[in-house]
XYZ file of C-alpha atoms in Angstrom:
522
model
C 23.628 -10.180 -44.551
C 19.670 -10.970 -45.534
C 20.191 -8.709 -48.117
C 23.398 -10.254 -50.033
C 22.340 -13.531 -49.501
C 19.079 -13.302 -51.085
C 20.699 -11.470 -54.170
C 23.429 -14.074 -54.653
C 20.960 -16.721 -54.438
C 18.869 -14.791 -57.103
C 21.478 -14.326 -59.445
C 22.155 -18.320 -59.060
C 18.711 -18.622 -60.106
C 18.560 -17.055 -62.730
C 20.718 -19.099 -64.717
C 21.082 -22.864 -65.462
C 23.255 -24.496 -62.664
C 23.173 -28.231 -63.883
C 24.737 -26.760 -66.897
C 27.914 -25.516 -65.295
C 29.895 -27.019 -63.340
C 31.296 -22.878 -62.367
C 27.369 -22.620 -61.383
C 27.469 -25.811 -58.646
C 30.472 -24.605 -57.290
C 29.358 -21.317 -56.463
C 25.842 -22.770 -55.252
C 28.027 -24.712 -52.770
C 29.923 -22.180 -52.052
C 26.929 -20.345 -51.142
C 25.283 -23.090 -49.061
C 28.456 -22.874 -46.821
C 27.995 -19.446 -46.101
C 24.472 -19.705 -45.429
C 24.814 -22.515 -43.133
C 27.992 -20.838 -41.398
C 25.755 -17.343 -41.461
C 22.700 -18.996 -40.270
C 24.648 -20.759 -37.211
C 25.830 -17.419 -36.082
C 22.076 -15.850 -35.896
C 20.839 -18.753 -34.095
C 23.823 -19.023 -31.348
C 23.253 -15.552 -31.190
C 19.283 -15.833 -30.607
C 20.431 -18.736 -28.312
C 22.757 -16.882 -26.542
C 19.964 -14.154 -25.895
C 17.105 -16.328 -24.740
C 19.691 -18.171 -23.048
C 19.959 -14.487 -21.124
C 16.361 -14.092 -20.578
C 15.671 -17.179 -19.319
C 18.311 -16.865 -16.859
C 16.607 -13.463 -15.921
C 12.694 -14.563 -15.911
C 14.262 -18.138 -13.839
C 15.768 -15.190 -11.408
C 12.294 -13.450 -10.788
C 10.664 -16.697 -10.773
C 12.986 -18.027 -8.004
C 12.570 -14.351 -5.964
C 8.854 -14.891 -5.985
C 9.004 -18.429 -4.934
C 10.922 -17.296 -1.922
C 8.952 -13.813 -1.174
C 4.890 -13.147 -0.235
C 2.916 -10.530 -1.668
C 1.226 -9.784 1.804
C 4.999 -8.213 2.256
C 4.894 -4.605 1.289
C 8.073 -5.004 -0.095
C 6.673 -7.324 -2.245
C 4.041 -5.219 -3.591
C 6.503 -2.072 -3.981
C 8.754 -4.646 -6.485
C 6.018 -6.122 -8.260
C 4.490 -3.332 -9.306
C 8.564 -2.053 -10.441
C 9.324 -5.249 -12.173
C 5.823 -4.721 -14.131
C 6.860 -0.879 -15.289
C 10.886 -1.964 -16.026
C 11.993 -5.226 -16.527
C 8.863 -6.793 -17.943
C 7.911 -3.695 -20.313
C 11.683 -4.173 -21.338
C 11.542 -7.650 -21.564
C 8.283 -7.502 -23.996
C 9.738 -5.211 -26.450
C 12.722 -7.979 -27.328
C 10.757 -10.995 -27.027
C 7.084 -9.895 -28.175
C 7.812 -10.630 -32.086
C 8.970 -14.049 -31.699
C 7.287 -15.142 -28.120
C 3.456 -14.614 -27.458
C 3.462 -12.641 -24.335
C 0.460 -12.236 -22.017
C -1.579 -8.962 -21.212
C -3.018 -7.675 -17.844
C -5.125 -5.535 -17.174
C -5.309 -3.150 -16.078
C -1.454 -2.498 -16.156
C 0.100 -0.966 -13.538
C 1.709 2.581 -14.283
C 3.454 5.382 -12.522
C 0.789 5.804 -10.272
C 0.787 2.624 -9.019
C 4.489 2.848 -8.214
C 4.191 6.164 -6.750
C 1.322 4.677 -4.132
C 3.214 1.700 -3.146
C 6.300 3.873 -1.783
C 4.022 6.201 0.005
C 2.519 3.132 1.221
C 5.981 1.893 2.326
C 6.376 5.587 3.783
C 3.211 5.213 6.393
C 3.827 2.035 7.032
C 7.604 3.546 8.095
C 6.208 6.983 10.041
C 3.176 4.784 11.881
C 5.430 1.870 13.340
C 8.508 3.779 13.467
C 10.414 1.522 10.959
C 14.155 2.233 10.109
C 14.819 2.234 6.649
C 17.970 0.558 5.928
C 16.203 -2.234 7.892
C 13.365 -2.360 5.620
C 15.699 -2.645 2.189
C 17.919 -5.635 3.835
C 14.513 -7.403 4.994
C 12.131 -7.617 7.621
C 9.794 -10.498 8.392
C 6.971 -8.123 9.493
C 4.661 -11.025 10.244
C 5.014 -13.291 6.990
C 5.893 -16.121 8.373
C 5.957 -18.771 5.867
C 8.284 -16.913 3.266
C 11.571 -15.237 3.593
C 11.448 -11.293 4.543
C 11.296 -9.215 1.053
C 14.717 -7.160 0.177
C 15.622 -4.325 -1.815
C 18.584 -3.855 -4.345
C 20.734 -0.573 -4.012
C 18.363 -0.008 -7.368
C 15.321 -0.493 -5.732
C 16.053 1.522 -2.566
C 17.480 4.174 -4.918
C 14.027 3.836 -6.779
C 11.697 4.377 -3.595
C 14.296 7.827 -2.655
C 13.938 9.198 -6.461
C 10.098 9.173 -5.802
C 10.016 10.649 -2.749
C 12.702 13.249 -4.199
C 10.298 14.216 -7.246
C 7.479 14.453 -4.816
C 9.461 16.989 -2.583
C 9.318 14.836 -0.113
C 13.140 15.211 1.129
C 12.344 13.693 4.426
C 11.157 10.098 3.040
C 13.843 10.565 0.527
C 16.991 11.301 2.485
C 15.663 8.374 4.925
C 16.138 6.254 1.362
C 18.720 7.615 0.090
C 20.960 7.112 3.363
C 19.581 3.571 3.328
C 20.666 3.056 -0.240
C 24.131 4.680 0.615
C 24.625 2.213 3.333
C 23.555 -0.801 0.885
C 25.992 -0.011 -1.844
C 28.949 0.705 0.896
C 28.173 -2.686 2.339
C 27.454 -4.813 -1.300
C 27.782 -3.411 -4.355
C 30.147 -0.119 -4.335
C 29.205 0.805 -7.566
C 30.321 4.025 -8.495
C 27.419 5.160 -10.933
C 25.069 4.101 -8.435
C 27.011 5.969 -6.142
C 26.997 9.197 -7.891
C 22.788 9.049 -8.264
C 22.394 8.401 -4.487
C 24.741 11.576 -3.398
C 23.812 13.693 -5.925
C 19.807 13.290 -4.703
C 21.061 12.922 -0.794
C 22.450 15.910 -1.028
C 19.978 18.636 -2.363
C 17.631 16.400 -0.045
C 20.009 17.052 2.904
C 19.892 20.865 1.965
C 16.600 21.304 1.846
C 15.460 19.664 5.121
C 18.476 22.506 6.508
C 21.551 20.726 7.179
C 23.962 22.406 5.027
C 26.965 21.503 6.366
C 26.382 17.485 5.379
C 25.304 18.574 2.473
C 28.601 20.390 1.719
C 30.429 17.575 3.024
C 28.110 15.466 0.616
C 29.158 17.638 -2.147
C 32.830 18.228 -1.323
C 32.867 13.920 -1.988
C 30.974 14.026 -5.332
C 33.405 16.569 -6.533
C 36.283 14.271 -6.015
C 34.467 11.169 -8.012
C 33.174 13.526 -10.630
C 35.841 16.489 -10.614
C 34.336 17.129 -14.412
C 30.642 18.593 -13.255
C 30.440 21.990 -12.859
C 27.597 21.743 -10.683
C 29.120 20.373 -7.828
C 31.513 22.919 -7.521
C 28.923 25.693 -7.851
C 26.723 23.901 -5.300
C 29.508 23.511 -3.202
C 30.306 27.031 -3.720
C 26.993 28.406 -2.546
C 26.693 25.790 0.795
C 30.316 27.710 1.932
C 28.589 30.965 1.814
C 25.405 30.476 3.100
C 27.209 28.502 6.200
C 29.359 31.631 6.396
C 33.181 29.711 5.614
C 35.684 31.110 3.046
C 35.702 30.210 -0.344
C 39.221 27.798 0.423
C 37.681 26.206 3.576
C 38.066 22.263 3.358
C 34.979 20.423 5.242
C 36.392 18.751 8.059
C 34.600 15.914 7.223
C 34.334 14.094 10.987
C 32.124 11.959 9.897
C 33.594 10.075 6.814
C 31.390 8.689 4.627
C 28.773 7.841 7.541
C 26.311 10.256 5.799
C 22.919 10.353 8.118
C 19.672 11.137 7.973
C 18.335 10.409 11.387
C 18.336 13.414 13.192
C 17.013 15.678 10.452
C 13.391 16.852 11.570
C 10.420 14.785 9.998
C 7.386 17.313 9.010
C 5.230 18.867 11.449
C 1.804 16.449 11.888
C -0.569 17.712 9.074
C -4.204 16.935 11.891
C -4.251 17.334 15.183
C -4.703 13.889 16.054
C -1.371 12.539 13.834
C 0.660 11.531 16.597
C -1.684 10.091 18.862
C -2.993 7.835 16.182
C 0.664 6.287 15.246
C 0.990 5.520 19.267
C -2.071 3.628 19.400
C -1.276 1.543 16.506
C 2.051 0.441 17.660
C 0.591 -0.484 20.756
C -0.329 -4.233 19.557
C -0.896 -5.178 23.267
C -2.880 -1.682 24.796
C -3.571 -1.631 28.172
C -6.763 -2.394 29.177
C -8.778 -1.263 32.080
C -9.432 -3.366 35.111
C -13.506 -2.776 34.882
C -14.182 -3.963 31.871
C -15.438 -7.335 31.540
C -15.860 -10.235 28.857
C -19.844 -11.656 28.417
C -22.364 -13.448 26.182
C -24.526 -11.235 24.558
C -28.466 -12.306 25.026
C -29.373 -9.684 22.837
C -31.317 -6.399 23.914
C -34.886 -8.217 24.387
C -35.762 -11.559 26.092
C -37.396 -12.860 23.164
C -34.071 -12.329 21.347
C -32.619 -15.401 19.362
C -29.700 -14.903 21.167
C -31.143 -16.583 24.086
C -30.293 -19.474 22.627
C -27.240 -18.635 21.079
C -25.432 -16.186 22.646
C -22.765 -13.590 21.216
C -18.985 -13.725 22.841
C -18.408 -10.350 23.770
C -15.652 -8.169 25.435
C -16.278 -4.425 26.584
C -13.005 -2.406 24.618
C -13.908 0.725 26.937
C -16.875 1.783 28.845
C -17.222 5.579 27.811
C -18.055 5.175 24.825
C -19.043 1.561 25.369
C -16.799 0.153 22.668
C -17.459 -4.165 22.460
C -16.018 -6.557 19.974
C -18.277 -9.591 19.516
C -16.204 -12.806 18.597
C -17.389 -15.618 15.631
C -20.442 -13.379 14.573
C -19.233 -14.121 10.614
C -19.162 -17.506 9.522
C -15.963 -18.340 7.105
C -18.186 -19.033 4.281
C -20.316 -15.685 4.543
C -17.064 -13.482 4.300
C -16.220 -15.768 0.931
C -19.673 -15.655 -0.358
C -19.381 -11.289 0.559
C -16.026 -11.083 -0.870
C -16.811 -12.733 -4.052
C -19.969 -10.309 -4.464
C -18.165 -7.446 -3.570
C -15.129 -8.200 -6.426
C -16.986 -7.246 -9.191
C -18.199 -3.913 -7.731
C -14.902 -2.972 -5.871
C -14.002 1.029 -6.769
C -11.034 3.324 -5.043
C -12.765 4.757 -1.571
C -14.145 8.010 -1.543
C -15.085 10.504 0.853
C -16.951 13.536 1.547
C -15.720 16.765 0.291
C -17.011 19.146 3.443
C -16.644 22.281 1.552
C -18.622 20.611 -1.397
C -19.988 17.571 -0.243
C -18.808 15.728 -2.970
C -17.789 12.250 -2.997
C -13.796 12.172 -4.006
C -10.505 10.420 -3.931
C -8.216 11.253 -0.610
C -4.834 10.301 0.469
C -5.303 9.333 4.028
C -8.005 6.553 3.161
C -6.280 3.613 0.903
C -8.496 0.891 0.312
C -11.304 -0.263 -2.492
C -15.257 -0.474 -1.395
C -18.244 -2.029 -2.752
C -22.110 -1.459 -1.747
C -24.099 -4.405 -1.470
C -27.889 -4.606 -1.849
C -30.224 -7.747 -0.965
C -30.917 -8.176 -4.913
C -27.430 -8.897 -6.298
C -27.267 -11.062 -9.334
C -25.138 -13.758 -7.820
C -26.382 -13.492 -4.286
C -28.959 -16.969 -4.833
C -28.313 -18.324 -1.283
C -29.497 -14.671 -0.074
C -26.281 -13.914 1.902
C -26.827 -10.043 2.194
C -30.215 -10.734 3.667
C -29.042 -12.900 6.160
C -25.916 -11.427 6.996
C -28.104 -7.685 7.780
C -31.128 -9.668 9.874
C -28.284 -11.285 12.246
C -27.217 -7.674 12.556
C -30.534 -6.597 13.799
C -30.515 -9.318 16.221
C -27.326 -8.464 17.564
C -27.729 -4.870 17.881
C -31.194 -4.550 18.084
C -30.938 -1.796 15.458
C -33.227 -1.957 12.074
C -31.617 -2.178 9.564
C -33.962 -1.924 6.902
C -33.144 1.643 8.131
C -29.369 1.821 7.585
C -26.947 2.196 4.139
C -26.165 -0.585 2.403
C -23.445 -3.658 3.556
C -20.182 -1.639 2.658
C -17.347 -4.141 1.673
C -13.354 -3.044 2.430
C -10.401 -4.156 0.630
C -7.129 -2.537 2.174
C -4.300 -2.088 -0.399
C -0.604 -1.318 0.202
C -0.226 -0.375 3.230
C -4.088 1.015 3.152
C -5.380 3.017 6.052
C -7.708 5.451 6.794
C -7.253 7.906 9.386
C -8.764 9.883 12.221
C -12.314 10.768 11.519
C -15.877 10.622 12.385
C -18.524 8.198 10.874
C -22.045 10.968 11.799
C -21.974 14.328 10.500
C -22.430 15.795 13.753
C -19.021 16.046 15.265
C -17.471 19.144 16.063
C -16.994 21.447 13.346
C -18.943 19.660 10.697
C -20.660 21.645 7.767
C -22.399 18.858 6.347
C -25.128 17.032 8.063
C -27.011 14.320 6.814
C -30.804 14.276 5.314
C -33.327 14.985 8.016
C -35.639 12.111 6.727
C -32.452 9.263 7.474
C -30.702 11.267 10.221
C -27.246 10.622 11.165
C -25.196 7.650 11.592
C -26.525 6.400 15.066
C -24.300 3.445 15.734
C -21.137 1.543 13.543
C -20.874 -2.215 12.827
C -17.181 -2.824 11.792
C -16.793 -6.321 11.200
C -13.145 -8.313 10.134
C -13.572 -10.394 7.620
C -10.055 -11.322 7.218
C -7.119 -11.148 9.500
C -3.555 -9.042 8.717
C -0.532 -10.687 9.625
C 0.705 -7.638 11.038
C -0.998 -3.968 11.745
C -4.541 -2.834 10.295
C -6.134 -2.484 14.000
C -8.879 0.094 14.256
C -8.013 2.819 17.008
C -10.036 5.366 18.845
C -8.442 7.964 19.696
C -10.230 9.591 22.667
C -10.386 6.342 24.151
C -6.641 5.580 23.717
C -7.681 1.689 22.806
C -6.690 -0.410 19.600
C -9.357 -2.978 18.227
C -7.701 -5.898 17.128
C -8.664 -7.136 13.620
C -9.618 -10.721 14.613
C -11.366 -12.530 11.784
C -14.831 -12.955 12.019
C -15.508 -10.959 15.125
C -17.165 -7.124 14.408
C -16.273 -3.678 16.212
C -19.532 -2.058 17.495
C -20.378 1.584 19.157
C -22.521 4.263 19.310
C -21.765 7.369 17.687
C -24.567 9.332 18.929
C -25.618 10.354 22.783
C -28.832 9.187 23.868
C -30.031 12.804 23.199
C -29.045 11.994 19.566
C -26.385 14.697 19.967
C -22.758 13.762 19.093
C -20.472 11.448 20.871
C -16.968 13.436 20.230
C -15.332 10.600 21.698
C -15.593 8.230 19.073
C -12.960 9.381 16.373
C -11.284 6.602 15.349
C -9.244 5.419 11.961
C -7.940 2.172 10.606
C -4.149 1.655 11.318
C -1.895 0.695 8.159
C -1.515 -2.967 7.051
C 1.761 -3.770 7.638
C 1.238 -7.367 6.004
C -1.480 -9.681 5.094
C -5.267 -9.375 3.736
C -7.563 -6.921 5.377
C -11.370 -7.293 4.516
C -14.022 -5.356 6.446
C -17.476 -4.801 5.787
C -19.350 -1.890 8.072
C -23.040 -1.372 8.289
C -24.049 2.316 9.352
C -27.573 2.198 10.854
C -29.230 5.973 11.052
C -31.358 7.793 13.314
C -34.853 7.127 11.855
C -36.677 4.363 12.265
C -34.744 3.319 15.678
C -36.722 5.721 18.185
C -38.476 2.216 19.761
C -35.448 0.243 19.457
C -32.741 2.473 20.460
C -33.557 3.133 24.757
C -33.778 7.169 25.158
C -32.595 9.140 28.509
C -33.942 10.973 30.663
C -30.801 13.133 31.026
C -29.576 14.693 27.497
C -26.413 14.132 29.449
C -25.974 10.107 29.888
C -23.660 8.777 28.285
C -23.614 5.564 25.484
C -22.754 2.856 28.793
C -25.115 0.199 27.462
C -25.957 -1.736 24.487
C-alpha cells in the first residue's frame, strides 16, 4: 500500500496539476484514499496497543496484588521476563523506547527458581496442586501467588527435561487437576498427558501410564506414537495386544504414591524434620540469662547480652538485640556491591566452586572498605570479641549472606576436622574454633538454621546471632555440630557469620584438663 501510494503521488508530481482540472481530480481522489488508507493503519496500531496495554495493565494489576518474598512470585517473574516481555519488546521496541536490565534473566534463572520451588516442596512437605491455586506461606499483606495451567505446565516441562520425573509428575498431576477444574483446554491437555505419562513410566507405574496413553489416543487418534507407546506398556505389563485398560480410576490421574528418590546424604531426612518443626521441643534444663561476658572487666557488665541456651551438648546459645537495625543496613549496603554466587570447597581438589545444595550470594568484608566512613566493620567485629571473648583480629573476614529462591544450604561442617575430611586448614590459622551466625533480617516463613545431632532448629530472629563451638576443648572435633540453613519459604534472609580460628585464642579460649570435656560453657 506504501508502495502504490508513493508512486501515484509521484506521477501526480510530475506534472502540472493547476493546469488540469483531470490532474485535481485525481489528486483528490488520491487524498481520499490516503486518508481512508491511513485511518485503517492507525485503528489498526490502535487496536494493537489497545491489546498491549490491556496485557501490561494485567501484569501490572497481578503484581499489585502479589509479593516477591512469595516464591511463586519469583518463579513468574523471572517467566514473564524470558516470554511475555521478550515477546512484548520485539513488537513494541521500534516505535516505544523500552528499558534494559541487567543482567537479564535467562534459562538458568528459570531453571533455579523451580528447583527452588521443588525444595521448598520436599523440605515442608508441600502438595503441589496447593501451591499452583495459592498459598499464603507467611505473606501476609498480599494475596497468596497462583499459577496458570501454563505456568504449572511450565515448572513440570523443567523438571521433565531435567529427568526429574518425580518433581514433574507431582506438576504435571497438579496442572491436570487445574485445567479439569478451569480451563479444559484441549491443547493444553494434550502437553500435560503426553509429559505425565512417559513421567509416570519412568518412575514404574506402567499401568497409569497405559491408562494415560489409552486417553491421549482417543483425543489424538492421528499420532502414531501413542499407539506404539501404548503398544509397548501392554507387553511389558504382560496383557494382550486387544486388552482395554479398565480404567477404575477415570481421569483422576495421580502422582502421590509414586516413590520420591532415595535421600542423596545421609542426613537428608533428618534435616527436612527439623525444619518443619517451627516450634521444636526444647529441653527442660536449659535456661534463658544475661550474658556478663567471659571476664569481670567485660563491658558487658554494664550491658548485658539476652541469652537462651538452644542445647547444652554442644552448648548452642542465641543472644537476642546484639545487631542494631542500622548496622545490618549500613552491612547490607557494603556487602551489595561485592555480593557473588556462594562457593564451597571442592574436598577432592580444594577448590572453591559453585554447588547445588548451598543457594545464596556472599560478600567478604574488610575494616578498609571504601564506603565504610562511620567504621561499621570495625565496630561490628570488636563487639564480637566482647561477646565471645574470641579475637578476632584472628578470624576470616565478616561474611555477608543473601538467600535467594528458596536458598538453603545443607548439612555440613564449618572446621575441617570432622569425620572424614581430606582437607584441613593451614597450620599457622588452625581450624574454625567457634561460629558466629548472626540474622540480620527475618523470613516470613522457613530459613531456620538446624543442627542435626542436636535435633534443635534456631529461629532466624532479626538481630539476634547463633553461637557454638565447633571444636572440643582438646581442639579435636565436635561431630555434633553439623548443621545447615533450612529453605526460605518467604521473605528476606540476611546473615553475616564470623569464623574465629584456632591461633591466637590459646589465652582466651579456657583449655581442659580432660581431652574428653565437652563444649558446656561459654
Amino acid at each position: 500500500m506504501k508502495l502504490l501510494n508513493f508512486l501515484f503521488l509521484n506521477k501526480i508530481f510530475a506534472q502540472e496539476i493547476f493546469s488540469s482540472k483531470k490532474a485535481l481530480e485525481e489528486l483528490s481522489n488520491f487524498e481520499s484514499q490516503l486518508i481512508e488508507s491511513l485511518l485503517i493503519q492507525i485503528e489498526e496500531k490502535l487496536g494493537q496497543y489497545e491489546t498491549l496495554r490491556d496485557n501490561i495493565e494485567n501484569v501490572k494489576n497481578l503484581k499489585s496484588k502479589s509479593s516477591i518474598d512469595h516464591p511463586i512470585e519469583q518463579y513468574k517473574i523471572i517467566r514473564r521476563f524470558l516470554t511475555f516481555w521478550t515477546s512484548l519488546q520485539s513488537e513494541i521496541e521500534e516505535s516505544l523506547d523500552f528499558q534494559q536490565f541487567e543482567p537479564y534473566p535467562n534459562r538458568d534463572d528459570l531453571v533455579g527458581a523451580a528447583e527452588g520451588i521443588f525444595r521448598i516442596q520436599d523440605v515442608y512437605a508441600l502438595d503441589s496442586f496447593d501451591l499452583a491455586e495459592g498459598m499464603e506461606l507467611g505473606v501476609k499483606d498480599k494475596e497468596p501467588s497462583d499459577l496458570t495451567v501454563e505456568e504449572t505446565l511450565s515448572i513440570g516441562k523443567i523438571a521433565y527435561w531435567k529427568s526429574d520425573h518425580y518433581h514433574s509428575a507431582l506438576w504435571l498431576v497438579a496442572a491436570w487437576q487445574q485445567n479439569q477444574i478451569e480451563e479444559n483446554d484441549g491443547d493444553l491437555a494434550v502437553q500435560i498427558l503426553d509429559h505425565l505419562a512417559i513421567s509416570i513410566a519412568e518412575l514404574g507405574d506402567l499401568l497409569q501410564a497405559l491408562e494415560i496413553t489409552a486417553v491421549l489416543m482417543q483425543m489424538r487418534p492421528e499420532e502414531a506414537r501413542y499407539q506404539r507407546n501404548y503398544n509397548y506398556y501392554l507387553e511389558e505389563l504382560g496383557l494382550d495386544q486387544e486388552s482395554t485398560p479398565s480404567m477404575k480410576r477415570g481421569m483422576n490421574f495421580s502422582a502421590k504414591h509414586l516413590p520420591r528418590p532415595e535421600a542423596h546424604y545421609e542426613s537428608m531426612r533428618e534435616y527436612e524434620r527439623l525444619c518443619r518443626e517451627f516450634s521444636p521441643p526444647h529441653k527442660p534444663n536449659l535456661k534463658c540469662f544475661y550474658w556478663t561476658g567471659p571476664s569481670p572487666l567485660s563491658f558487658l557488665q554494664w550491658a548485658p547480652v539476652k541469652t537462651e541456651e538452644l542445647h547444652d551438648d554442644p552448648l548452642i546459645v542465641q543472644f537476642y538485640e546484639v545487631v542494631s537495625n542500622e548496622e545490618e543496613k549500613a552491612i547490607q549496603l557494603l556487602a551489595g556491591e561485592h555480593l557473588n554466587r556462594a562457593t564451597i570447597q571442592d574436598p577432592a581438589t580444594g577448590e572453591l566452586v559453585n554447588a547445588d545444595y548451598r543457594i545464596q550470594k556472599t560478600a567478604w568484608l574488610t575494616e578498609h572498605e571504601k564506603l565504610d566512613v562511620n567504621g561499621t566493620i570495625a565496630k561490628y567485629n570488636r563487639k564480637l570479641t566482647q561477646i565471645t571473648g574470641l579475637d578476632a583480629d584472628f578470624a576470616e573476614l565478616v561474611q555477608v549472606g543473601n538467600y535467594g529462591v528458596a536458598g538453603q544450604y545443607e548439612p555440613h561442617w564449618d572446621h575441617q576436622s570432622y569425620p572424614g575430611a581430606e582437607n584441613r586448614w593451614d597450620p599457622a590459622e588452625g581450624s574454625r574454633i567457634a561460629t558466629w551466625l548472626a540474622y540480620m533480617s527475618e523470613p516470613n516463613m522457613g530459613g531456620g538454621t538446624v543442627f542435626i545431632q542436636a535435633g534443635i532448629q534456631a529461629r532466624p530472629v532479626r538481630n539476634s546471632a547463633v553461637f557454638w563451638y565447633n571444636l572440643l576443648p582438646s581442639g579435636e572435633s565436635d561431630d555434633n555440630t553439623q548443621h545447615a540453613a533450612c529453605p526460605v519459604l518467604s521473605g528476606t534472609k540476611w546473615v553475616s557469620n564470623k569464623w574465629f580460628h584456632e591461633r591466637g585464642q590459646e589465652f582466651r579460649r579456657k583449655c581442659a584438663l580432660d581431652e574428653n570435656t565437652r563444649n558446656t560453657y561459654l
